[in-house]
Short mmCIF file of N, CA and C in Angstrom, two decimals:
data_model
loop_
_atom_site.label_atom_id
_atom_site.label_comp_id
_atom_site.label_asym_id
_atom_site.label_seq_id
_atom_site.Cartn_x
_atom_site.Cartn_y
_atom_site.Cartn_z
N UNK A 269 14.13 -14.35 -18.55
CA UNK A 269 13.00 -14.68 -17.67
C UNK A 269 13.01 -16.23 -17.64
N UNK A 270 13.53 -16.80 -16.52
CA UNK A 270 13.56 -18.28 -16.44
C UNK A 270 12.13 -19.00 -16.33
N UNK A 271 11.12 -18.27 -15.75
CA UNK A 271 9.87 -18.90 -15.57
C UNK A 271 8.95 -18.86 -16.81
N UNK A 272 9.38 -18.00 -17.76
CA UNK A 272 8.59 -17.78 -18.94
C UNK A 272 7.45 -16.88 -18.79
N UNK A 273 7.28 -16.32 -17.58
CA UNK A 273 6.15 -15.32 -17.25
C UNK A 273 6.69 -14.04 -17.58
N UNK A 274 5.72 -13.15 -17.96
CA UNK A 274 6.05 -11.67 -18.20
C UNK A 274 6.85 -10.93 -16.96
N UNK A 275 7.74 -10.14 -17.21
CA UNK A 275 8.43 -9.39 -16.11
C UNK A 275 7.59 -8.77 -15.15
N UNK A 276 6.48 -8.19 -15.46
CA UNK A 276 5.70 -7.57 -14.58
C UNK A 276 5.10 -8.45 -13.62
N UNK A 277 4.76 -9.77 -14.04
CA UNK A 277 4.24 -10.67 -13.08
C UNK A 277 5.33 -11.27 -12.08
N UNK A 278 6.47 -11.38 -12.44
CA UNK A 278 7.60 -11.66 -11.68
C UNK A 278 7.79 -10.68 -10.56
N UNK A 279 7.94 -9.32 -10.99
CA UNK A 279 8.33 -8.30 -10.30
C UNK A 279 7.18 -7.91 -9.18
N UNK A 280 6.05 -8.17 -9.45
CA UNK A 280 4.99 -7.78 -8.47
C UNK A 280 3.53 -8.20 -8.94
N UNK A 281 2.69 -8.28 -8.15
CA UNK A 281 1.38 -8.68 -8.64
C UNK A 281 0.44 -7.51 -8.94
N UNK A 282 0.83 -7.04 -10.23
CA UNK A 282 -0.02 -5.80 -10.74
C UNK A 282 -1.39 -6.19 -10.88
N UNK A 283 -2.12 -5.07 -10.56
CA UNK A 283 -3.63 -5.18 -10.69
C UNK A 283 -4.11 -4.07 -11.72
N UNK A 284 -4.35 -4.40 -13.01
CA UNK A 284 -4.60 -3.41 -13.91
C UNK A 284 -5.83 -2.52 -13.60
N UNK A 285 -6.83 -3.10 -12.86
CA UNK A 285 -7.92 -2.39 -12.41
C UNK A 285 -7.49 -1.22 -11.43
N UNK A 286 -6.70 -1.57 -10.55
CA UNK A 286 -6.12 -0.55 -9.54
C UNK A 286 -5.35 0.47 -10.30
N UNK A 287 -4.56 0.07 -11.30
CA UNK A 287 -3.75 1.05 -12.01
C UNK A 287 -4.75 1.98 -12.78
N UNK A 288 -5.83 1.42 -13.37
CA UNK A 288 -6.71 2.43 -14.04
C UNK A 288 -7.47 3.28 -13.01
N UNK A 289 -7.77 2.77 -11.85
CA UNK A 289 -8.47 3.70 -10.77
C UNK A 289 -7.36 4.81 -10.28
N UNK A 290 -6.21 4.41 -10.19
CA UNK A 290 -5.14 5.39 -9.83
C UNK A 290 -4.90 6.36 -10.86
N UNK A 291 -4.87 5.95 -12.15
CA UNK A 291 -4.70 6.85 -13.24
C UNK A 291 -5.91 7.89 -13.34
N UNK A 292 -7.14 7.38 -13.17
CA UNK A 292 -8.17 8.28 -13.15
C UNK A 292 -8.27 9.20 -12.08
N UNK A 293 -7.75 8.87 -10.81
CA UNK A 293 -7.62 9.84 -9.67
C UNK A 293 -6.56 10.82 -10.00
N UNK A 294 -5.38 10.53 -10.56
CA UNK A 294 -4.48 11.45 -10.80
C UNK A 294 -4.88 12.50 -11.71
N UNK A 295 -5.67 11.96 -12.85
CA UNK A 295 -6.17 12.78 -13.87
C UNK A 295 -7.24 13.74 -13.34
N UNK A 296 -7.97 13.28 -12.35
CA UNK A 296 -9.00 14.09 -11.75
C UNK A 296 -8.48 15.17 -10.90
N UNK A 297 -7.47 14.77 -10.18
CA UNK A 297 -6.82 15.71 -9.08
C UNK A 297 -5.98 16.85 -9.87
N UNK A 298 -5.14 16.37 -10.85
CA UNK A 298 -4.25 17.26 -11.58
C UNK A 298 -4.87 17.94 -12.67
N UNK A 299 -6.00 17.46 -13.29
CA UNK A 299 -6.71 18.14 -14.36
C UNK A 299 -5.91 17.81 -15.79
N UNK A 300 -4.97 16.85 -15.72
CA UNK A 300 -4.10 16.47 -16.87
C UNK A 300 -4.39 15.06 -17.23
N UNK A 301 -4.71 14.76 -18.55
CA UNK A 301 -4.91 13.54 -19.03
C UNK A 301 -3.57 12.75 -19.28
N UNK A 302 -3.38 11.40 -19.11
CA UNK A 302 -2.17 10.70 -19.47
C UNK A 302 -2.23 10.68 -21.00
N UNK A 303 -0.96 10.61 -21.59
CA UNK A 303 -0.83 10.58 -23.03
C UNK A 303 -1.57 9.25 -23.47
N UNK A 304 -2.36 9.42 -24.54
CA UNK A 304 -3.03 8.24 -25.17
C UNK A 304 -1.97 7.23 -25.64
N UNK A 305 -2.35 5.95 -25.31
CA UNK A 305 -1.52 4.80 -25.76
C UNK A 305 -0.34 4.65 -24.90
N UNK A 306 0.07 5.59 -23.95
CA UNK A 306 1.32 5.40 -23.10
C UNK A 306 0.97 4.61 -21.90
N UNK A 307 1.68 3.51 -21.65
CA UNK A 307 1.42 2.61 -20.50
C UNK A 307 1.48 3.46 -19.13
N UNK A 308 0.79 3.00 -18.24
CA UNK A 308 0.75 3.68 -16.95
C UNK A 308 2.15 3.98 -16.28
N UNK A 309 3.03 2.94 -16.28
CA UNK A 309 4.29 3.15 -15.76
C UNK A 309 5.23 4.10 -16.54
N UNK A 310 4.97 4.12 -17.82
CA UNK A 310 5.84 5.13 -18.56
C UNK A 310 5.26 6.58 -18.44
N UNK A 311 3.96 6.72 -18.32
CA UNK A 311 3.51 8.13 -18.04
C UNK A 311 3.94 8.69 -16.81
N UNK A 312 4.26 7.91 -15.76
CA UNK A 312 4.73 8.35 -14.47
C UNK A 312 6.21 8.29 -14.31
N UNK A 313 6.94 7.67 -15.19
CA UNK A 313 8.30 7.42 -15.17
C UNK A 313 9.21 8.67 -14.88
N UNK A 314 8.79 9.77 -15.58
CA UNK A 314 9.69 11.03 -15.36
C UNK A 314 9.50 11.79 -14.00
N UNK A 315 8.36 11.31 -13.22
CA UNK A 315 7.98 11.96 -12.05
C UNK A 315 7.23 13.30 -12.09
N UNK A 316 7.10 13.78 -13.37
CA UNK A 316 6.39 15.07 -13.48
C UNK A 316 4.91 15.03 -12.95
N UNK A 317 4.20 14.04 -13.45
CA UNK A 317 2.84 13.95 -13.08
C UNK A 317 2.70 13.65 -11.50
N UNK A 318 3.61 12.94 -10.97
CA UNK A 318 3.49 12.67 -9.55
C UNK A 318 3.84 13.92 -8.68
N UNK A 319 4.83 14.79 -9.23
CA UNK A 319 5.11 16.01 -8.52
C UNK A 319 3.85 17.04 -8.67
N UNK A 320 3.21 17.05 -9.80
CA UNK A 320 2.11 17.85 -9.99
C UNK A 320 1.02 17.43 -9.02
N UNK A 321 0.80 16.04 -9.01
CA UNK A 321 -0.22 15.54 -8.07
C UNK A 321 0.06 16.06 -6.57
N UNK A 322 1.24 15.95 -6.04
CA UNK A 322 1.58 16.46 -4.76
C UNK A 322 1.39 17.94 -4.66
N UNK A 323 1.70 18.73 -5.65
CA UNK A 323 1.55 20.10 -5.55
C UNK A 323 -0.09 20.57 -5.57
N UNK A 324 -0.88 19.66 -6.15
CA UNK A 324 -2.37 19.96 -6.02
C UNK A 324 -2.91 19.56 -4.81
N UNK A 325 -2.42 18.52 -4.17
CA UNK A 325 -2.82 18.03 -2.86
C UNK A 325 -2.33 19.11 -1.70
N UNK A 326 -1.06 19.56 -1.79
CA UNK A 326 -0.45 20.46 -0.92
C UNK A 326 0.24 21.49 -1.73
N UNK A 327 -0.36 22.56 -2.01
CA UNK A 327 0.33 23.62 -2.97
C UNK A 327 1.58 24.05 -2.44
N UNK A 328 2.55 23.99 -3.36
CA UNK A 328 3.92 24.40 -3.11
C UNK A 328 4.79 23.44 -2.37
N UNK A 329 4.34 22.31 -2.22
CA UNK A 329 5.25 21.28 -1.54
C UNK A 329 6.33 20.92 -2.19
N UNK A 330 6.28 20.91 -3.64
CA UNK A 330 7.43 20.74 -4.39
C UNK A 330 7.73 21.96 -5.14
N UNK A 331 8.78 22.75 -4.86
CA UNK A 331 8.88 24.09 -5.44
C UNK A 331 9.35 24.15 -7.01
N UNK A 332 10.14 23.13 -7.32
CA UNK A 332 10.71 23.11 -8.69
C UNK A 332 10.51 21.68 -9.28
N UNK A 333 9.78 21.62 -10.42
CA UNK A 333 9.64 20.28 -11.16
C UNK A 333 10.41 20.35 -12.34
N UNK A 334 11.24 19.40 -12.56
CA UNK A 334 12.11 19.26 -13.73
C UNK A 334 11.27 18.68 -14.88
N UNK A 335 11.09 19.56 -15.88
CA UNK A 335 10.28 19.13 -17.03
C UNK A 335 11.13 18.72 -18.22
N UNK A 336 12.43 18.94 -18.22
CA UNK A 336 13.34 18.60 -19.21
C UNK A 336 14.79 18.21 -18.42
N UNK A 337 15.46 17.42 -19.36
CA UNK A 337 16.76 17.06 -18.84
C UNK A 337 16.76 15.48 -19.02
N UNK A 338 17.94 15.10 -18.48
CA UNK A 338 18.18 13.50 -18.65
C UNK A 338 17.65 12.77 -17.49
N UNK A 339 18.05 11.54 -17.35
CA UNK A 339 17.67 10.57 -16.36
C UNK A 339 17.84 11.10 -14.87
N UNK A 340 18.88 11.91 -14.74
CA UNK A 340 19.18 12.52 -13.28
C UNK A 340 18.07 13.35 -12.94
N UNK A 341 17.54 14.18 -13.89
CA UNK A 341 16.36 15.07 -13.46
C UNK A 341 15.15 14.31 -13.17
N UNK A 342 14.89 13.33 -13.96
CA UNK A 342 13.69 12.39 -13.75
C UNK A 342 13.91 11.75 -12.30
N UNK A 343 15.04 11.24 -12.05
CA UNK A 343 15.26 10.64 -10.70
C UNK A 343 15.03 11.64 -9.57
N UNK A 344 15.51 12.99 -9.91
CA UNK A 344 15.25 13.98 -8.91
C UNK A 344 13.89 14.32 -8.67
N UNK A 345 13.01 14.23 -9.70
CA UNK A 345 11.55 14.46 -9.57
C UNK A 345 10.97 13.38 -8.56
N UNK A 346 11.31 12.17 -8.87
CA UNK A 346 10.93 11.02 -8.00
C UNK A 346 11.25 11.15 -6.61
N UNK A 347 12.54 11.66 -6.42
CA UNK A 347 13.02 11.81 -5.12
C UNK A 347 12.22 12.90 -4.43
N UNK A 348 11.98 14.02 -5.12
CA UNK A 348 11.21 15.20 -4.52
C UNK A 348 9.82 14.71 -4.16
N UNK A 349 9.21 13.87 -5.07
CA UNK A 349 7.94 13.31 -4.84
C UNK A 349 7.80 12.55 -3.47
N UNK A 350 8.88 11.63 -3.34
CA UNK A 350 8.88 10.84 -2.20
C UNK A 350 9.00 11.69 -0.85
N UNK A 351 9.87 12.71 -0.99
CA UNK A 351 9.98 13.56 0.27
C UNK A 351 8.74 14.41 0.46
N UNK A 352 7.99 14.69 -0.50
CA UNK A 352 6.80 15.49 -0.37
C UNK A 352 5.71 14.55 0.28
N UNK A 353 5.69 13.21 -0.16
CA UNK A 353 4.78 12.19 0.33
C UNK A 353 4.91 12.23 1.89
N UNK A 354 6.22 12.02 2.35
CA UNK A 354 6.57 11.85 3.73
C UNK A 354 6.00 13.18 4.50
N UNK A 355 6.29 14.33 3.89
CA UNK A 355 5.86 15.61 4.55
C UNK A 355 4.35 15.68 4.55
N UNK A 356 3.69 15.18 3.56
CA UNK A 356 2.20 15.21 3.51
C UNK A 356 1.51 14.27 4.59
N UNK A 357 2.45 13.18 4.95
CA UNK A 357 1.94 12.39 5.97
C UNK A 357 1.73 10.91 5.54
N UNK A 358 2.20 10.56 4.31
CA UNK A 358 2.18 9.19 3.88
C UNK A 358 3.36 8.44 4.67
N UNK A 359 2.95 7.31 5.25
CA UNK A 359 3.95 6.54 5.90
C UNK A 359 5.12 6.08 5.00
N UNK A 360 6.41 6.14 5.43
CA UNK A 360 7.51 5.76 4.50
C UNK A 360 7.38 4.34 4.13
N UNK A 361 6.77 3.50 4.89
CA UNK A 361 6.66 2.05 4.52
C UNK A 361 5.77 1.94 3.32
N UNK A 362 4.99 2.96 3.00
CA UNK A 362 4.04 2.84 1.95
C UNK A 362 4.70 3.39 0.60
N UNK A 363 5.97 3.88 0.62
CA UNK A 363 6.52 4.35 -0.58
C UNK A 363 7.19 3.44 -1.26
N UNK A 364 7.22 3.61 -2.60
CA UNK A 364 8.06 2.71 -3.46
C UNK A 364 9.38 3.19 -3.58
N UNK A 365 10.33 2.33 -4.03
CA UNK A 365 11.72 2.72 -4.23
C UNK A 365 11.78 3.48 -5.54
N UNK A 366 12.73 4.32 -5.73
CA UNK A 366 12.82 4.99 -7.01
C UNK A 366 13.03 4.00 -8.31
N UNK A 367 13.79 2.96 -8.02
CA UNK A 367 13.97 2.04 -9.19
C UNK A 367 12.68 1.27 -9.50
N UNK A 368 11.76 1.08 -8.53
CA UNK A 368 10.43 0.42 -8.78
C UNK A 368 9.74 1.23 -9.97
N UNK A 369 9.85 2.44 -10.00
CA UNK A 369 9.16 3.28 -11.07
C UNK A 369 10.20 3.46 -12.22
N UNK A 370 11.33 3.94 -11.92
CA UNK A 370 12.22 4.40 -13.03
C UNK A 370 12.78 3.28 -13.78
N UNK A 371 12.92 2.08 -13.30
CA UNK A 371 13.42 0.82 -14.04
C UNK A 371 12.20 -0.06 -14.11
N UNK A 372 11.11 0.27 -13.83
CA UNK A 372 9.89 -0.54 -13.84
C UNK A 372 10.04 -1.91 -13.14
N UNK A 373 10.71 -1.88 -12.07
CA UNK A 373 10.96 -3.06 -11.28
C UNK A 373 9.70 -3.70 -10.58
N UNK A 374 8.91 -2.68 -10.18
CA UNK A 374 7.74 -3.22 -9.28
C UNK A 374 6.60 -2.03 -9.36
N UNK A 375 5.87 -2.12 -10.40
CA UNK A 375 4.90 -1.05 -10.70
C UNK A 375 3.76 -1.19 -9.56
N UNK A 376 3.60 -2.44 -9.12
CA UNK A 376 2.43 -2.71 -8.13
C UNK A 376 2.79 -1.79 -6.81
N UNK A 377 4.13 -1.67 -6.46
CA UNK A 377 4.45 -0.86 -5.26
C UNK A 377 4.12 0.71 -5.65
N UNK A 378 4.28 1.10 -6.96
CA UNK A 378 4.02 2.40 -7.41
C UNK A 378 2.52 2.76 -7.16
N UNK A 379 1.70 1.65 -7.59
CA UNK A 379 0.29 1.81 -7.46
C UNK A 379 -0.17 1.95 -6.05
N UNK A 380 0.38 1.09 -5.15
CA UNK A 380 0.08 1.15 -3.78
C UNK A 380 0.38 2.36 -3.13
N UNK A 381 1.61 3.11 -3.43
CA UNK A 381 1.94 4.34 -3.10
C UNK A 381 0.86 5.36 -3.40
N UNK A 382 0.40 5.34 -4.59
CA UNK A 382 -0.67 6.32 -4.97
C UNK A 382 -1.94 6.09 -4.26
N UNK A 383 -2.21 4.78 -3.97
CA UNK A 383 -3.45 4.51 -3.02
C UNK A 383 -3.16 5.01 -1.70
N UNK A 384 -1.88 4.97 -1.05
CA UNK A 384 -1.53 5.47 0.25
C UNK A 384 -1.79 6.97 0.24
N UNK A 385 -1.29 7.62 -0.85
CA UNK A 385 -1.58 9.16 -0.92
C UNK A 385 -3.08 9.39 -0.81
N UNK A 386 -3.88 8.62 -1.59
CA UNK A 386 -5.29 8.86 -1.45
C UNK A 386 -5.91 8.57 -0.15
N UNK A 387 -5.32 7.66 0.59
CA UNK A 387 -5.87 7.47 1.95
C UNK A 387 -5.40 8.58 2.78
N UNK A 388 -4.33 9.06 2.59
CA UNK A 388 -3.75 10.19 3.40
C UNK A 388 -4.47 11.52 3.20
N UNK A 389 -4.94 11.62 1.92
CA UNK A 389 -5.71 12.84 1.52
C UNK A 389 -6.94 12.93 2.38
N UNK A 390 -7.48 11.73 2.76
CA UNK A 390 -8.78 11.73 3.57
C UNK A 390 -8.54 12.41 4.90
N UNK A 391 -7.15 12.41 5.46
CA UNK A 391 -6.91 12.93 6.73
C UNK A 391 -6.74 14.39 6.63
N UNK A 392 -6.74 15.04 5.58
CA UNK A 392 -6.54 16.41 5.50
C UNK A 392 -7.86 17.14 5.17
N UNK A 393 -8.44 17.76 6.22
CA UNK A 393 -9.75 18.30 5.90
C UNK A 393 -9.81 19.52 4.96
N UNK A 394 -8.74 20.08 4.68
CA UNK A 394 -8.65 21.05 3.67
C UNK A 394 -8.86 20.52 2.20
N UNK A 395 -8.52 19.17 2.05
CA UNK A 395 -8.60 18.57 0.73
C UNK A 395 -10.15 18.34 0.42
N UNK A 396 -10.76 18.86 -0.60
CA UNK A 396 -12.10 18.68 -0.89
C UNK A 396 -12.32 18.00 -2.29
N UNK A 397 -11.16 17.49 -2.78
CA UNK A 397 -11.19 16.89 -4.18
C UNK A 397 -11.62 15.44 -4.18
N UNK A 398 -11.47 14.78 -5.26
CA UNK A 398 -11.89 13.35 -5.29
C UNK A 398 -11.07 12.46 -4.38
N UNK A 399 -11.59 11.46 -3.99
CA UNK A 399 -10.92 10.38 -3.04
C UNK A 399 -10.52 9.18 -3.89
N UNK A 400 -9.49 8.46 -3.33
CA UNK A 400 -9.01 7.25 -3.86
C UNK A 400 -9.06 6.18 -2.81
N UNK A 401 -9.84 5.03 -3.16
CA UNK A 401 -9.75 3.92 -2.16
C UNK A 401 -10.65 4.22 -1.04
N UNK A 402 -10.65 3.11 -0.17
CA UNK A 402 -11.54 3.32 0.97
C UNK A 402 -11.08 4.33 1.97
N UNK A 403 -12.13 4.90 2.66
CA UNK A 403 -11.71 5.92 3.62
C UNK A 403 -11.18 5.15 4.92
N UNK A 404 -10.09 5.61 5.50
CA UNK A 404 -9.44 4.94 6.73
C UNK A 404 -10.47 4.92 7.85
N UNK A 405 -10.32 4.00 8.66
CA UNK A 405 -11.34 3.84 9.90
C UNK A 405 -10.91 4.92 10.86
N UNK A 406 -12.10 5.32 11.57
CA UNK A 406 -11.80 6.31 12.63
C UNK A 406 -12.00 5.65 13.98
N UNK A 407 -11.38 6.36 14.89
CA UNK A 407 -11.60 5.84 16.34
C UNK A 407 -13.02 5.82 16.84
N UNK A 408 -13.41 4.74 17.43
CA UNK A 408 -14.78 4.65 18.00
C UNK A 408 -14.62 4.42 19.66
N UNK A 409 -14.29 5.49 20.16
CA UNK A 409 -14.08 5.38 21.64
C UNK A 409 -15.32 5.12 22.38
N UNK A 410 -15.31 4.27 23.31
CA UNK A 410 -16.44 4.04 24.06
C UNK A 410 -16.14 4.11 25.73
N UNK A 411 -17.13 4.63 26.44
CA UNK A 411 -16.97 4.90 27.81
C UNK A 411 -18.02 3.89 28.58
N UNK A 412 -17.44 3.04 29.40
CA UNK A 412 -18.28 2.16 30.11
C UNK A 412 -18.33 2.60 31.60
N UNK A 413 -19.47 2.33 32.08
CA UNK A 413 -19.57 2.72 33.60
C UNK A 413 -18.94 1.54 34.38
N UNK A 414 -18.54 1.82 35.64
CA UNK A 414 -17.99 0.75 36.45
C UNK A 414 -18.87 -0.44 36.67
N UNK A 415 -20.19 -0.22 36.77
CA UNK A 415 -21.07 -1.32 36.77
C UNK A 415 -21.13 -2.09 35.57
N UNK A 416 -21.01 -1.60 34.39
CA UNK A 416 -21.01 -2.40 33.13
C UNK A 416 -19.76 -3.14 33.03
N UNK A 417 -18.52 -2.58 33.54
CA UNK A 417 -17.37 -3.36 33.55
C UNK A 417 -17.42 -4.61 34.48
N UNK A 418 -18.01 -4.45 35.62
CA UNK A 418 -18.12 -5.45 36.70
C UNK A 418 -19.03 -6.44 36.10
N UNK A 419 -20.14 -6.14 35.43
CA UNK A 419 -21.03 -7.19 35.01
C UNK A 419 -20.41 -8.23 34.13
N UNK A 420 -19.43 -7.99 33.39
CA UNK A 420 -18.64 -8.91 32.55
C UNK A 420 -17.76 -9.82 33.25
N UNK A 421 -17.43 -9.55 34.52
CA UNK A 421 -16.50 -10.34 35.20
C UNK A 421 -16.99 -11.73 35.60
N UNK A 422 -18.29 -12.00 35.89
CA UNK A 422 -18.82 -13.29 36.19
C UNK A 422 -19.14 -14.13 34.95
N UNK A 423 -19.04 -13.68 33.79
CA UNK A 423 -19.50 -14.41 32.66
C UNK A 423 -18.26 -15.21 32.03
N UNK A 424 -18.44 -16.50 31.85
CA UNK A 424 -17.39 -17.28 31.27
C UNK A 424 -17.92 -17.48 29.83
N UNK A 425 -17.16 -16.95 29.04
CA UNK A 425 -17.44 -17.01 27.45
C UNK A 425 -17.24 -18.26 26.78
N UNK A 426 -17.84 -18.66 25.81
CA UNK A 426 -17.64 -19.86 25.12
C UNK A 426 -16.24 -20.03 24.65
N UNK A 427 -15.50 -18.96 24.41
CA UNK A 427 -14.09 -19.11 23.93
C UNK A 427 -13.24 -19.81 24.99
N UNK A 428 -13.66 -19.85 26.30
CA UNK A 428 -12.87 -20.56 27.35
C UNK A 428 -12.81 -21.99 27.09
N UNK A 429 -13.95 -22.57 26.51
CA UNK A 429 -13.81 -24.04 26.17
C UNK A 429 -14.02 -24.80 27.36
N UNK A 430 -13.54 -26.14 27.29
CA UNK A 430 -13.70 -27.07 28.42
C UNK A 430 -12.51 -27.96 28.23
N UNK A 431 -11.94 -28.59 29.22
CA UNK A 431 -10.91 -29.49 29.28
C UNK A 431 -11.23 -30.83 29.83
N UNK A 432 -12.50 -31.19 29.77
CA UNK A 432 -12.81 -32.52 30.38
C UNK A 432 -12.24 -33.69 29.56
N UNK A 433 -11.62 -34.56 30.16
CA UNK A 433 -10.95 -35.72 29.54
C UNK A 433 -9.80 -35.39 28.61
N UNK A 434 -9.21 -34.35 28.86
CA UNK A 434 -8.10 -33.97 28.02
C UNK A 434 -6.84 -34.62 28.37
N UNK A 435 -6.65 -35.80 27.77
CA UNK A 435 -5.48 -36.62 27.97
C UNK A 435 -4.99 -37.08 26.63
N UNK A 436 -3.78 -37.65 26.66
CA UNK A 436 -3.14 -38.12 25.37
C UNK A 436 -3.41 -39.67 25.38
N UNK A 437 -4.13 -40.15 26.16
CA UNK A 437 -4.23 -41.80 26.44
C UNK A 437 -4.88 -42.26 25.08
N UNK A 438 -4.26 -43.38 24.59
CA UNK A 438 -4.83 -43.85 23.47
C UNK A 438 -4.42 -43.27 22.12
N UNK A 439 -3.67 -42.20 22.19
CA UNK A 439 -3.20 -41.62 20.85
C UNK A 439 -2.04 -42.40 20.26
N UNK A 440 -2.07 -42.64 19.06
CA UNK A 440 -1.10 -43.49 18.48
C UNK A 440 -0.82 -42.94 17.09
N UNK A 441 0.41 -42.50 16.94
CA UNK A 441 0.84 -41.97 15.61
C UNK A 441 1.72 -42.90 14.87
N UNK A 442 1.33 -43.41 13.65
CA UNK A 442 2.29 -44.24 12.95
C UNK A 442 2.58 -45.62 13.70
N UNK A 443 3.55 -46.25 13.13
CA UNK A 443 3.93 -47.61 13.55
C UNK A 443 4.75 -47.33 14.88
N UNK A 444 4.79 -48.42 15.61
CA UNK A 444 5.73 -48.54 16.75
C UNK A 444 7.08 -48.79 16.31
N UNK A 445 8.09 -48.47 17.08
CA UNK A 445 9.44 -48.72 16.69
C UNK A 445 9.75 -50.24 16.89
N UNK A 446 10.43 -50.68 15.88
CA UNK A 446 10.72 -52.08 15.84
C UNK A 446 12.26 -52.25 15.96
N UNK A 447 12.69 -52.99 16.81
CA UNK A 447 14.20 -53.27 17.05
C UNK A 447 14.40 -54.68 16.61
N UNK A 448 15.21 -54.93 15.63
CA UNK A 448 15.48 -56.20 15.07
C UNK A 448 16.94 -56.62 15.57
N UNK A 449 16.89 -57.76 16.26
CA UNK A 449 18.13 -58.24 16.80
C UNK A 449 18.80 -59.33 15.92
N UNK A 450 20.03 -59.18 15.88
CA UNK A 450 20.77 -60.34 15.09
C UNK A 450 20.90 -60.09 13.54
N UNK A 451 20.60 -59.05 13.13
CA UNK A 451 20.64 -58.76 11.71
C UNK A 451 21.89 -57.77 11.37
#
């Protein structure tokens, strides 16, 4: 670490309060507690809790969760989780990369993915469980009459400003250029 800062600060701007909020939401949805004393990123590293989370939100979306095996099986869980997120409606730009979690490269992105799942859950009317993060905004469509639209045509708003005396006369930036002859 060249800067002397902890790796988690270099890799991303972790917010421990958001991690706690995400952990509490996962526990509430899945009904399973994180192992005591185990850091957030290590509890999620094998992908099992994430797969269980997606199966609670959309039953059967992940048919087989690998609960034993080596690194390959863990990475497979994370891959299945990511595919399930996309199928559930989470935009792919909100997903973390597998190495962000598996190698703990950027835990902040993992947390933001969990928040994105929480936002997406709001869009599913069948989901009646706890929510995570703010509810997404909804369309506020308005219908104006032709007369209301015409009324605004004659108004010049303050944002139009004014251009009286808008010249560059008298502006002087820095010293003038000096040409020295004979040197």
